[in-house]
CSV table of N, CA and C in Angstrom, one decimal:
chain,number,residue,atom,x,y,z
A,1,MET,N,195.0,145.8,25.9
A,1,MET,CA,195.8,145.5,26.9
A,1,MET,C,195.3,146.7,27.7
A,2,GLY,N,195.9,146.9,28.8
A,2,GLY,CA,195.4,147.9,29.8
A,2,GLY,C,194.4,147.7,30.7
A,3,ARG,N,194.1,148.3,31.8
A,3,ARG,CA,193.1,148.0,32.7
A,3,ARG,C,191.8,148.3,32.2
A,4,SER,N,190.9,147.5,32.6
A,4,SER,CA,189.5,147.5,32.4
A,4,SER,C,188.7,148.6,33.0
A,5,PRO,N,187.5,149.1,32.4
A,5,PRO,CA,187.1,150.1,33.3
A,5,PRO,C,186.5,149.6,34.6
A,6,CYS,N,186.7,150.4,35.5
A,6,CYS,CA,186.5,150.1,37.0
A,6,CYS,C,185.1,149.5,37.4
A,7,CYS,N,184.1,150.1,36.8
A,7,CYS,CA,182.7,149.8,37.2
A,7,CYS,C,182.0,148.7,36.3
A,8,ASP,N,183.1,147.9,35.4
A,8,ASP,CA,182.5,147.2,34.7
A,8,ASP,C,182.1,145.6,35.2
A,9,GLU,N,182.6,145.4,36.3
A,9,GLU,CA,182.5,144.3,37.2
A,9,GLU,C,181.0,144.0,37.3
A,10,ASN,N,180.8,142.7,37.4
A,10,ASN,CA,179.3,142.2,37.6
A,10,ASN,C,178.9,142.4,38.8
A,11,GLY,N,177.5,143.0,39.1
A,11,GLY,CA,177.1,143.2,40.2
A,11,GLY,C,177.3,144.6,40.8
A,12,LEU,N,178.2,145.5,40.3
A,12,LEU,CA,178.3,146.6,41.0
A,12,LEU,C,177.3,147.7,40.2
A,13,LYS,N,176.8,148.6,41.3
A,13,LYS,CA,175.8,149.3,41.2
A,13,LYS,C,176.5,150.5,40.2
A,14,LYS,N,175.7,150.9,39.6
A,14,LYS,CA,175.7,152.3,38.6
A,14,LYS,C,174.5,153.1,39.0
A,15,GLY,N,174.7,154.6,38.6
A,15,GLY,CA,173.6,155.4,38.7
A,15,GLY,C,173.4,156.2,40.0
A,16,PRO,N,172.3,156.8,40.3
A,16,PRO,CA,172.2,157.6,41.5
A,16,PRO,C,172.6,156.9,42.7
A,17,TRP,N,173.1,157.7,43.6
A,17,TRP,CA,173.4,157.0,45.1
A,17,TRP,C,172.3,157.3,45.9
A,18,THR,N,171.9,156.3,46.7
A,18,THR,CA,170.8,156.6,47.6
A,18,THR,C,171.4,157.2,49.0
A,19,PRO,N,170.6,157.5,49.7
A,19,PRO,CA,170.7,158.2,51.0
A,19,PRO,C,171.5,157.2,51.8
A,20,GLU,N,171.3,155.9,51.7
A,20,GLU,CA,171.8,154.8,52.7
A,20,GLU,C,173.2,154.6,52.2
A,21,GLU,N,173.4,154.7,51.1
A,21,GLU,CA,174.9,154.6,50.4
A,21,GLU,C,175.7,155.7,50.6
A,22,ASP,N,175.2,157.0,50.6
A,22,ASP,CA,175.7,158.1,51.1
A,22,ASP,C,176.3,157.9,52.7
A,23,GLN,N,175.5,157.6,53.4
A,23,GLN,CA,175.6,157.5,54.7
A,23,GLN,C,176.7,156.4,55.3
A,24,LYS,N,176.7,155.3,54.1
A,24,LYS,CA,177.7,154.3,54.6
A,24,LYS,C,179.3,154.7,54.4
A,25,LEU,N,179.1,155.7,53.4
A,25,LEU,CA,180.6,155.9,53.0
A,25,LEU,C,181.0,157.1,53.9
A,26,VAL,N,179.9,157.9,54.1
A,26,VAL,CA,180.4,159.0,55.2
A,26,VAL,C,181.0,158.5,56.5
A,27,GLN,N,180.1,157.5,56.9
A,27,GLN,CA,180.3,156.7,58.4
A,27,GLN,C,181.6,156.1,58.2
A,28,TYR,N,181.9,155.4,57.1
A,28,TYR,CA,183.1,154.6,57.1
A,28,TYR,C,184.5,155.5,57.1
A,29,ILE,N,184.4,156.6,56.1
A,29,ILE,CA,185.4,157.7,56.1
A,29,ILE,C,185.6,158.4,57.3
A,30,GLN,N,184.8,158.8,57.9
A,30,GLN,CA,184.9,159.2,59.3
A,30,GLN,C,185.5,158.5,60.2
A,31,LYS,N,185.3,157.2,60.3
A,31,LYS,CA,185.8,156.5,61.3
A,31,LYS,C,187.3,155.8,61.1
A,32,HIS,N,187.4,155.4,59.6
A,32,HIS,CA,188.7,154.8,58.9
A,32,HIS,C,189.5,155.5,58.0
A,33,GLY,N,189.0,157.0,57.7
A,33,GLY,CA,189.7,157.5,56.6
A,33,GLY,C,189.4,156.8,55.3
A,34,HIS,N,190.0,157.4,54.0
A,34,HIS,CA,189.6,156.8,52.9
A,34,HIS,C,190.5,156.0,52.4
A,35,GLY,N,191.8,156.0,52.7
A,35,GLY,CA,192.9,155.1,52.5
A,35,GLY,C,192.9,154.6,50.9
A,36,SER,N,192.7,153.4,50.7
A,36,SER,CA,192.6,152.7,49.3
A,36,SER,C,191.4,152.9,48.8
A,37,TRP,N,191.2,153.5,47.8
A,37,TRP,CA,189.7,154.0,47.3
A,37,TRP,C,189.5,152.5,46.6
A,38,ARG,N,190.2,151.7,46.1
A,38,ARG,CA,190.0,150.5,45.4
A,38,ARG,C,189.3,149.4,46.5
A,39,ALA,N,190.0,149.3,47.9
A,39,ALA,CA,189.5,148.6,49.0
A,39,ALA,C,188.2,149.2,49.4
A,40,LEU,N,188.2,150.3,49.5
A,40,LEU,CA,187.1,150.9,50.4
A,40,LEU,C,185.6,150.4,50.4
A,41,PRO,N,185.2,150.5,49.0
A,41,PRO,CA,183.8,150.0,48.7
A,41,PRO,C,183.4,148.6,49.6
A,42,LYS,N,184.2,147.8,49.4
A,42,LYS,CA,183.9,146.3,50.3
A,42,LYS,C,184.1,146.3,51.7
A,43,LEU,N,184.8,147.3,52.2
A,43,LEU,CA,185.0,147.5,53.6
A,43,LEU,C,183.9,148.2,54.0
A,44,ALA,N,183.2,149.1,53.3
A,44,ALA,CA,182.2,149.9,53.8
A,44,ALA,C,181.1,149.4,53.6
A,45,GLY,N,181.0,148.2,52.9
A,45,GLY,CA,179.6,147.5,52.6
A,45,GLY,C,179.0,148.1,51.5
A,46,LEU,N,179.7,148.5,50.5
A,46,LEU,CA,179.0,149.2,49.4
A,46,LEU,C,179.1,148.4,48.1
A,47,ASN,N,178.1,148.5,47.4
A,47,ASN,CA,178.5,147.6,46.2
A,47,ASN,C,178.6,148.4,45.0
A,48,ARG,N,179.8,149.4,45.2
A,48,ARG,CA,180.2,150.5,44.0
A,48,ARG,C,181.6,150.2,43.8
A,49,CYS,N,182.2,150.7,42.8
A,49,CYS,CA,183.6,150.6,42.4
A,49,CYS,C,184.3,151.8,43.3
A,50,GLY,N,185.7,151.8,43.5
A,50,GLY,CA,186.4,152.6,44.2
A,50,GLY,C,186.2,153.9,43.6
A,51,LYS,N,186.3,153.8,42.3
A,51,LYS,CA,186.4,155.4,41.8
A,51,LYS,C,184.9,156.2,42.0
A,52,SER,N,184.0,155.5,41.9
A,52,SER,CA,182.7,156.1,42.1
A,52,SER,C,182.6,156.6,43.6
A,53,CYS,N,183.4,155.6,44.5
A,53,CYS,CA,183.2,156.1,46.1
A,53,CYS,C,184.1,157.5,46.1
A,54,ARG,N,185.2,157.3,45.5
A,54,ARG,CA,186.3,158.5,45.7
A,54,ARG,C,185.4,159.8,44.9
A,55,LEU,N,184.9,159.8,43.9
A,55,LEU,CA,184.1,160.9,43.1
A,55,LEU,C,183.0,161.3,44.1
A,56,ARG,N,182.4,160.6,44.6
A,56,ARG,CA,181.1,160.8,45.5
A,56,ARG,C,181.5,161.6,46.6
A,57,TRP,N,182.6,161.0,47.2
A,57,TRP,CA,183.0,161.8,48.5
A,57,TRP,C,183.9,163.0,48.1
A,58,THR,N,184.7,163.3,47.1
A,58,THR,CA,185.4,164.4,46.7
A,58,THR,C,184.4,165.5,46.1
A,59,ASN,N,183.4,165.1,45.5
A,59,ASN,CA,182.4,166.2,44.8
A,59,ASN,C,181.2,166.4,45.6
A,60,TYR,N,180.9,165.5,46.5
A,60,TYR,CA,179.5,165.9,47.3
A,60,TYR,C,179.3,165.7,48.7
A,61,LEU,N,180.3,164.9,49.1
A,61,LEU,CA,179.9,164.5,50.7
A,61,LEU,C,181.0,165.1,51.6
A,62,ARG,N,182.2,165.6,51.1
A,62,ARG,CA,183.4,166.0,52.1
A,62,ARG,C,182.4,167.1,52.9
A,63,PRO,N,182.9,167.0,54.1
A,63,PRO,CA,182.4,168.2,55.3
A,63,PRO,C,182.8,169.5,54.6
A,64,ASP,N,184.0,169.7,54.2
A,64,ASP,CA,184.6,171.2,53.8
A,64,ASP,C,183.9,171.6,52.6
A,65,ILE,N,183.1,171.0,52.0
A,65,ILE,CA,182.8,171.7,50.4
A,65,ILE,C,182.0,172.6,50.7
A,66,LYS,N,182.2,174.0,49.9
A,66,LYS,CA,181.5,175.2,49.9
A,66,LYS,C,180.3,174.9,49.0
A,67,ARG,N,179.3,175.3,49.2
A,67,ARG,CA,178.1,175.1,48.3
A,67,ARG,C,177.3,176.7,47.9
A,68,GLY,N,176.7,176.7,46.9
A,68,GLY,CA,176.2,178.1,46.8
A,68,GLY,C,176.9,178.9,45.7
A,69,LYS,N,176.7,180.1,45.6
A,69,LYS,CA,177.1,181.3,44.7
A,69,LYS,C,178.7,181.5,45.0
A,70,PHE,N,179.6,181.8,44.2
A,70,PHE,CA,180.7,182.2,44.2
A,70,PHE,C,180.8,183.7,44.8
A,71,SER,N,181.8,184.1,45.8
A,71,SER,CA,181.7,185.2,46.3
A,71,SER,C,182.4,186.1,45.2
A,72,PRO,N,182.2,187.5,45.2
A,72,PRO,CA,183.1,188.5,44.1
A,72,PRO,C,184.6,188.2,44.2
A,73,GLU,N,184.9,187.9,45.4
A,73,GLU,CA,186.5,187.7,45.5
A,73,GLU,C,187.0,186.1,45.0
A,74,GLU,N,186.1,185.1,45.0
A,74,GLU,CA,186.3,184.0,44.2
A,74,GLU,C,186.2,184.1,42.8
A,75,GLU,N,185.1,184.8,42.4
A,75,GLU,CA,185.2,184.9,40.8
A,75,GLU,C,186.2,185.6,40.3
A,76,GLN,N,187.0,186.8,40.9
A,76,GLN,CA,188.2,187.3,40.6
A,76,GLN,C,189.3,186.4,40.5
A,77,THR,N,189.3,185.4,41.7
A,77,THR,CA,190.4,184.6,41.7
A,77,THR,C,190.3,183.7,40.4
A,78,ILE,N,189.2,183.0,39.9
A,78,ILE,CA,188.8,182.1,38.8
A,78,ILE,C,189.3,182.8,37.8
A,79,LEU,N,188.6,184.0,37.4
A,79,LEU,CA,189.0,184.9,36.3
A,79,LEU,C,190.7,184.9,36.1
A,80,HIS,N,191.3,185.4,36.9
A,80,HIS,CA,192.7,185.6,37.1
A,80,HIS,C,193.2,184.4,36.7
A,81,LEU,N,193.1,183.4,37.6
A,81,LEU,CA,193.9,182.0,37.0
A,81,LEU,C,193.8,181.4,35.6
A,82,HIS,N,192.3,181.8,35.4
A,82,HIS,CA,192.0,181.1,34.2
A,82,HIS,C,192.7,181.7,33.3
A,83,SER,N,193.1,182.8,33.3
A,83,SER,CA,193.7,183.7,32.2
A,83,SER,C,195.4,183.1,32.2
A,84,ILE,N,195.6,182.5,33.4
A,84,ILE,CA,197.1,181.9,33.5
A,84,ILE,C,197.3,180.8,33.4
A,85,LEU,N,196.3,179.9,33.7
A,85,LEU,CA,196.5,178.6,33.5
A,85,LEU,C,195.5,177.8,32.6
A,86,GLY,N,194.5,178.6,32.0
A,86,GLY,CA,193.5,178.1,30.9
A,86,GLY,C,192.7,177.3,31.8
A,87,ASN,N,192.1,176.0,31.1
A,87,ASN,CA,191.2,175.1,31.6
A,87,ASN,C,191.7,174.2,32.5
A,88,LYS,N,192.6,174.4,33.3
A,88,LYS,CA,193.1,173.5,34.3
A,88,LYS,C,192.4,173.8,35.8
A,89,TRP,N,191.1,173.1,35.6
A,89,TRP,CA,190.2,173.5,36.9
A,89,TRP,C,190.7,172.9,38.0
A,90,ALA,N,191.4,171.8,38.1
A,90,ALA,CA,192.0,171.0,39.4
A,90,ALA,C,192.9,172.2,40.0
A,91,ALA,N,193.7,172.7,39.1
A,91,ALA,CA,195.0,173.5,39.5
A,91,ALA,C,194.1,174.8,40.0
A,92,ILE,N,193.1,175.3,39.5
A,92,ILE,CA,192.5,176.5,39.8
A,92,ILE,C,191.8,176.2,41.2
A,93,SER,N,191.1,175.0,41.3
A,93,SER,CA,190.5,174.8,42.7
A,93,SER,C,191.3,174.8,43.7
A,94,THR,N,192.8,174.5,43.6
A,94,THR,CA,193.7,174.2,44.7
A,94,THR,C,193.7,175.8,45.6
A,95,HIS,N,193.4,176.8,44.9
A,95,HIS,CA,193.4,178.3,45.1
A,95,HIS,C,192.0,178.5,45.8
A,96,LEU,N,191.0,177.9,45.9
A,96,LEU,CA,189.7,178.2,46.2
A,96,LEU,C,189.3,177.1,47.5
A,97,PRO,N,189.8,177.0,48.4
A,97,PRO,CA,189.3,175.9,49.5
A,97,PRO,C,187.9,175.7,49.7
A,98,GLY,N,187.5,174.5,49.6
A,98,GLY,CA,186.3,174.0,49.9
A,98,GLY,C,185.5,173.9,48.2
A,99,ARG,N,186.1,174.4,47.4
A,99,ARG,CA,185.3,174.3,46.0
A,99,ARG,C,186.0,173.2,45.1
A,100,THR,N,185.1,172.7,44.4
A,100,THR,CA,185.8,171.4,43.8
A,100,THR,C,185.8,172.0,42.1
A,101,ASP,N,186.8,171.1,41.6
A,101,ASP,CA,187.1,171.6,40.2
A,101,ASP,C,185.8,171.6,39.3
A,102,ASN,N,185.1,170.4,39.4
A,102,ASN,CA,183.8,170.2,38.6
A,102,ASN,C,182.9,171.7,38.9
A,103,GLU,N,182.9,172.1,40.0
A,103,GLU,CA,181.9,173.2,40.3
A,103,GLU,C,182.4,174.5,39.7
A,104,ILE,N,183.8,174.7,40.0
A,104,ILE,CA,184.5,175.6,39.1
A,104,ILE,C,184.4,175.8,37.8
A,105,LYS,N,184.3,174.7,37.3
A,105,LYS,CA,184.1,174.5,35.4
A,105,LYS,C,182.8,174.9,35.2
A,106,ASN,N,181.9,174.2,35.9
A,106,ASN,CA,180.5,174.7,35.7
A,106,ASN,C,180.1,175.9,36.0
C-alpha cells in the first residue's frame, strides 16, 4: 500500500538536468509561481516529476541562493545551532537566509 515513488511513471526523465529544462522551470516559476509541484511539470512543459522540479528549484535555481564559502559568522551560527539542534539541517538553514539545508550539511 501507500504511494508509489514519484519518478517511477513511464516516460519521466531522470538524471542530470539540461540547461533547457532549467530555463523552462525558471521561466514558468517567474511567470506563474510554483503552486502545486505535482501539476507544475506538465504545465511548464517538462518531462520530470514534481519532486524533481521542487528539489531543482529549491537547491539550485532559486535566485536568492547564496553560493560559495560560508562567512565566519555563518560558520559560527551553524556550529552554535548544531550544538542545540543536532543534525536538523532544514531547521538550521532557516537561520541562514539563502543557504540550503543540503549545502549546510555538506
